[in-house]
Amino acid sequence: MIPLTHSPEVADALSSGTPVVALESTIITHGMPYPQNIETARAVEAEVRAGGAVPATMAVLGGTLHAGLTEDELTQLAEATHVAKLSRADLAVHLTRGGTGATTVAATMIAANLAGIETFATGGIGGVHRRAEQTFDISADLQELSKTAVTVVAAGPKAILDLPKTLEVLETLGVPVIAYGQDELPAFWSRSSGIDAPLRMDSAAEIAAAHRMRAALGLPGGQLIANPIPEADEIPVDDLFPVILQALGEAEDQRIAAKAVTPFLLQRIFELTEGRSLTANIALVKNNARLAAEIAGELVRSR
Ligand code: PSU
């Protein structure tokens, strides 16, 4: 039996046809410092609710996969140190051992799919890291998008990554990368990346229809919706680029590898921008939560 539990609110929503949006927990435990992590987690849940949907934050607590956390559970996770960062490879082992862990984009997609949730909002997906030709560091998030039928709303791949290579891998894997409301692929903290997005859509209804069409065609996998950060909150690429390069250099010097790379870079960029990157990160996740709630509503209507 799968150790999966829905919070009462999420279970009610799913059975009554109320839209539900999955949210991840790695952004809380590894993506943001305390206390902004818990404040953001609450604010993102509030955005989902304001959009007429029910939030389902995913996490593994004591060997059970939770779809929807209580206020206490959310707080405990945000305050905990040394929480495991779970992806496709280690999810089953952690559940078997009764462990606790936060779900990445990949693990959240798996959890959402098991829980019967089709829409998921996050900040930015993982992707192909720079120098991947030497390190082979490619996030498991990309593979998951090709396997699991969840529509993921993100502000594009994080700008710390190699964006052209990330797009190439997504194309190889057959993942639709759909920019929302603009032609260009957004780059997380900035609306612009200098790269054309493979696809563009301008409404939540269209995105929901494309999700249904993939299922009708029998195509596995989800969709990546690249939703640009609101203009007022973005950090122009030129401001950020030197900071990203410095953080990348430090990661290399300190031989940061594997799962530690993304949290290290996000933390250093936060310090080097004196908090500006975090303010932008919070704004973009909330913006993604709003769009995801709309898409979830359209998916319910099109069932
Ligand atoms: N979005 C954010 N901050 C984050 C993440 C997403 O705004 O920290 C997390 C997600 O959980 C994503 C992970 O799956 O970063 C990517 O990690 P990696 O590059 O190690 O796959």
XYZ file of N, CA, C and O in Angstrom, residues 116-193:
312
model
N -3.800 12.543 -7.203
C -4.900 12.946 -8.084
C -4.944 14.440 -8.354
O -6.009 15.010 -8.591
N -3.773 15.087 -8.322
C -3.693 16.542 -8.543
C -2.932 16.792 -9.847
O -1.860 16.224 -10.060
N -3.490 17.664 -10.691
C -2.932 17.825 -12.045
C -2.112 19.098 -12.230
O -1.456 19.253 -13.259
N -2.172 20.015 -11.280
C -1.491 21.309 -11.439
C -0.558 21.546 -10.255
O -0.909 21.234 -9.107
N 0.575 22.140 -10.520
C 1.602 22.319 -9.491
C 2.312 23.649 -9.732
O 2.705 23.955 -10.859
N 2.460 24.442 -8.673
C 3.190 25.708 -8.789
C 4.478 25.659 -7.993
O 4.501 25.190 -6.850
N 5.553 26.142 -8.592
C 6.835 26.241 -7.893
C 7.492 27.560 -8.285
O 6.856 28.415 -8.908
N 8.785 27.723 -7.891
C 9.520 28.911 -8.301
C 10.157 28.666 -9.656
O 9.713 29.166 -10.690
N 11.207 27.853 -9.641
C 11.887 27.520 -10.906
C 12.263 26.052 -10.881
O 12.610 25.517 -9.836
N 12.201 25.418 -12.024
C 12.588 23.998 -12.063
C 14.120 23.888 -12.089
O 14.823 24.828 -12.433
N 14.617 22.710 -11.724
C 16.031 22.409 -11.925
C 16.265 22.130 -13.402
O 15.308 21.962 -14.163
N 17.522 22.088 -13.825
C 17.803 21.847 -15.244
C 19.231 21.409 -15.460
O 19.827 20.779 -14.573
N 19.748 21.758 -16.617
C 21.131 21.392 -16.940
C 22.047 22.463 -16.345
O 21.930 23.647 -16.686
N 22.943 22.046 -15.458
C 23.859 23.011 -14.849
C 24.931 23.435 -15.850
O 25.231 22.701 -16.795
N 25.479 24.614 -15.638
C 26.598 25.043 -16.484
C 27.751 24.068 -16.262
O 27.892 23.530 -15.178
N 28.552 23.845 -17.242
C 29.671 22.883 -17.233
C 29.156 21.442 -17.093
O 29.890 20.549 -16.666
N 27.910 21.206 -17.460
C 27.369 19.840 -17.336
C 28.137 18.862 -18.212
O 28.161 17.664 -17.931
N 28.787 19.385 -19.252
C 29.571 18.483 -20.116
C 30.715 17.858 -19.316
O 31.227 16.802 -19.679
N 31.132 18.512 -18.208
C 32.144 17.915 -17.337
C 31.535 17.228 -16.119
O 31.975 16.167 -15.700
N 30.517 17.872 -15.535
C 29.994 17.348 -14.262
C 28.847 16.353 -14.444
O 28.518 15.613 -13.530
N 28.191 16.381 -15.595
C 26.982 15.582 -15.840
C 25.838 15.975 -14.907
O 24.911 15.193 -14.693
N 25.879 17.172 -14.324
C 24.848 17.567 -13.361
C 23.604 18.080 -14.097
O 23.554 19.213 -14.567
N 22.622 17.204 -14.193
C 21.347 17.537 -14.834
C 20.240 17.147 -13.854
O 20.200 16.011 -13.383
N 19.373 18.097 -13.551
C 18.330 17.832 -12.555
C 17.367 16.726 -13.004
O 16.976 16.660 -14.178
N 16.973 15.918 -12.049
C 15.972 14.874 -12.304
C 14.604 15.479 -12.620
O 13.710 14.781 -13.108
N 14.447 16.788 -12.369
C 13.170 17.448 -12.691
C 12.841 17.307 -14.178
O 11.671 17.193 -14.560
N 13.866 17.326 -15.029
C 13.622 17.297 -16.481
C 13.024 15.958 -16.905
O 12.048 15.905 -17.659
N 13.621 14.875 -16.430
C 13.093 13.530 -16.731
C 11.665 13.393 -16.241
O 10.813 12.795 -16.901
N 11.423 13.942 -15.038
C 10.094 13.775 -14.444
C 9.031 14.441 -15.304
O 7.927 13.908 -15.473
N 9.374 15.601 -15.848
C 8.423 16.302 -16.714
C 8.053 15.454 -17.924
O 6.965 15.586 -18.482
N 8.959 14.555 -18.324
C 8.662 13.713 -19.489
C 7.861 12.474 -19.109
O 7.385 11.755 -19.980
N 7.728 12.228 -17.798
C 7.093 10.975 -17.362
C 5.738 11.155 -16.693
O 4.902 10.265 -16.752
N 5.575 12.250 -15.995
C 4.442 12.378 -15.071
C 3.509 13.496 -15.513
O 3.960 14.632 -15.737
N 2.227 13.161 -15.618
C 1.259 14.065 -16.248
C 0.764 15.170 -15.307
O -0.387 15.182 -14.875
N 1.656 16.084 -14.986
C 1.291 17.223 -14.149
C 1.729 18.490 -14.889
O 2.823 18.519 -15.450
N 0.876 19.497 -14.902
C 1.264 20.791 -15.482
C 1.971 21.606 -14.402
O 1.402 21.856 -13.334
N 3.220 21.960 -14.681
C 4.061 22.639 -13.690
C 4.225 24.108 -14.080
O 4.696 24.411 -15.176
N 3.821 24.986 -13.176
C 3.975 26.422 -13.435
C 5.214 26.915 -12.699
O 5.304 26.827 -11.470
N 6.199 27.401 -13.456
C 7.452 27.911 -12.887
C 7.793 29.198 -13.616
O 7.208 29.512 -14.653
N 8.773 29.945 -13.068
C 9.163 31.195 -13.730
C 10.297 30.926 -14.713
O 11.151 31.782 -14.948
N 10.310 29.725 -15.270
C 11.387 29.319 -16.179
C 12.428 28.557 -15.393
O 12.346 28.455 -14.169
N 13.406 27.984 -16.094
C 14.505 27.339 -15.369
C 15.290 28.422 -14.629
O 15.333 29.567 -15.080
N 15.907 28.077 -13.500
C 16.657 29.093 -12.739
C 17.826 29.614 -13.584
O 18.488 28.850 -14.275
N 18.074 30.923 -13.465
C 19.103 31.555 -14.309
C 20.520 31.107 -13.951
O 21.470 31.452 -14.637
N 20.677 30.336 -12.904
C 21.998 29.772 -12.562
C 22.357 28.630 -13.509
O 23.482 28.152 -13.518
N 21.365 28.191 -14.305
C 21.567 27.013 -15.158
C 22.039 27.400 -16.545
O 22.059 28.574 -16.900
N 22.344 26.381 -17.339
C 22.627 26.599 -18.756
C 21.277 26.500 -19.476
O 20.748 25.396 -19.680
N 20.709 27.650 -19.830
C 19.341 27.652 -20.377
C 19.234 26.994 -21.747
O 18.324 26.188 -21.966
N 20.136 27.282 -22.682
C 20.010 26.589 -23.984
C 20.101 25.068 -23.838
O 19.324 24.337 -24.459
N 21.018 24.585 -23.019
C 21.130 23.125 -22.844
C 19.886 22.560 -22.153
O 19.424 21.461 -22.464
N 19.338 23.315 -21.219
C 18.119 22.867 -20.533
C 16.977 22.716 -21.543
O 16.248 21.709 -21.528
N 16.855 23.703 -22.437
C 15.807 23.620 -23.465
C 16.038 22.435 -24.401
O 15.089 21.759 -24.804
N 17.306 22.199 -24.758
C 17.622 21.060 -25.638
C 17.189 19.748 -25.005
O 16.594 18.887 -25.666
N 17.505 19.573 -23.740
C 17.145 18.319 -23.062
C 15.624 18.184 -22.988
O 15.069 17.110 -23.251
N 14.947 19.277 -22.671
C 13.482 19.209 -22.597
C 12.888 18.851 -23.952
O 11.917 18.088 -24.045
N 13.495 19.385 -25.006
C 12.988 19.055 -26.334
C 13.207 17.569 -26.631
O 12.307 16.870 -27.114
N 14.403 17.068 -26.315
C 14.706 15.644 -26.531
C 13.717 14.758 -25.775
O 13.289 13.719 -26.273
N 13.377 15.209 -24.567
C 12.479 14.404 -23.727
C 11.008 14.573 -24.115
O 10.137 13.915 -23.556
N 10.739 15.470 -25.048
C 9.352 15.660 -25.496
C 8.496 16.444 -24.522
O 7.283 16.227 -24.433
N 9.125 17.367 -23.792
C 8.362 18.171 -22.819
C 7.979 19.511 -23.448
O 8.851 20.250 -23.902
N 6.682 19.843 -23.488
C 6.297 21.151 -24.006
C 6.721 22.264 -23.039
O 6.375 22.221 -21.858
N 7.484 23.211 -23.551
C 7.889 24.366 -22.746
C 7.106 25.555 -23.281
O 7.327 26.008 -24.404
N 6.158 26.024 -22.493
C 5.185 27.018 -22.954
C 5.378 28.317 -22.176
O 5.135 28.363 -20.963
N 5.841 29.366 -22.865
C 5.952 30.669 -22.202
C 4.544 31.246 -22.094
O 3.751 31.139 -23.022
N 4.269 31.861 -20.958
C 2.937 32.418 -20.748
C 2.945 33.913 -21.070
O 3.655 34.694 -20.423
N 2.178 34.271 -22.110
C 1.978 35.684 -22.425
C 3.145 36.418 -23.052
O 3.119 37.640 -23.177
N 4.201 35.729 -23.418
C 5.308 36.379 -24.148
C 6.019 35.341 -25.001
O 5.853 34.130 -24.807
N 6.809 35.833 -25.971
C 7.501 34.904 -26.877
C 8.791 34.362 -26.269
O 9.239 33.270 -26.589
N 9.386 35.171 -25.389
C 10.700 34.817 -24.864
C 10.582 33.896 -23.650
O 9.624 33.988 -22.879
N 11.563 33.027 -23.508
C 11.627 32.193 -22.306
C 12.028 33.083 -21.129
O 13.056 33.758 -21.195
N 11.224 33.116 -20.059
C 11.656 33.902 -18.899
C 12.768 33.158 -18.145
O 12.867 31.940 -18.247
N 13.587 33.905 -17.437
C 14.733 33.289 -16.746
C 14.666 33.529 -15.240
O 15.546 34.177 -14.661
N 13.584 33.087 -14.629
C 13.427 33.098 -13.176
C 13.396 34.527 -12.631
O 12.340 35.117 -12.606
N 14.532 35.104 -12.244
C 14.528 36.450 -11.658
C 14.280 37.534 -12.700
O 14.017 38.670 -12.347
N 14.415 37.206 -13.974
C 14.224 38.188 -15.051
C 13.161 37.683 -16.018
O 13.027 36.483 -16.231
N 12.453 38.631 -16.644
C 11.441 38.234 -17.637
C 12.092 37.793 -18.940
O 11.488 37.103 -19.735
N 13.337 38.255 -19.105
C 13.951 38.010 -20.400
C 15.191 37.125 -20.280
O 15.912 37.162 -19.282
N 15.404 36.281 -21.309
C 16.567 35.389 -21.318
C 17.348 35.528 -22.613
O 18.428 34.958 -22.757
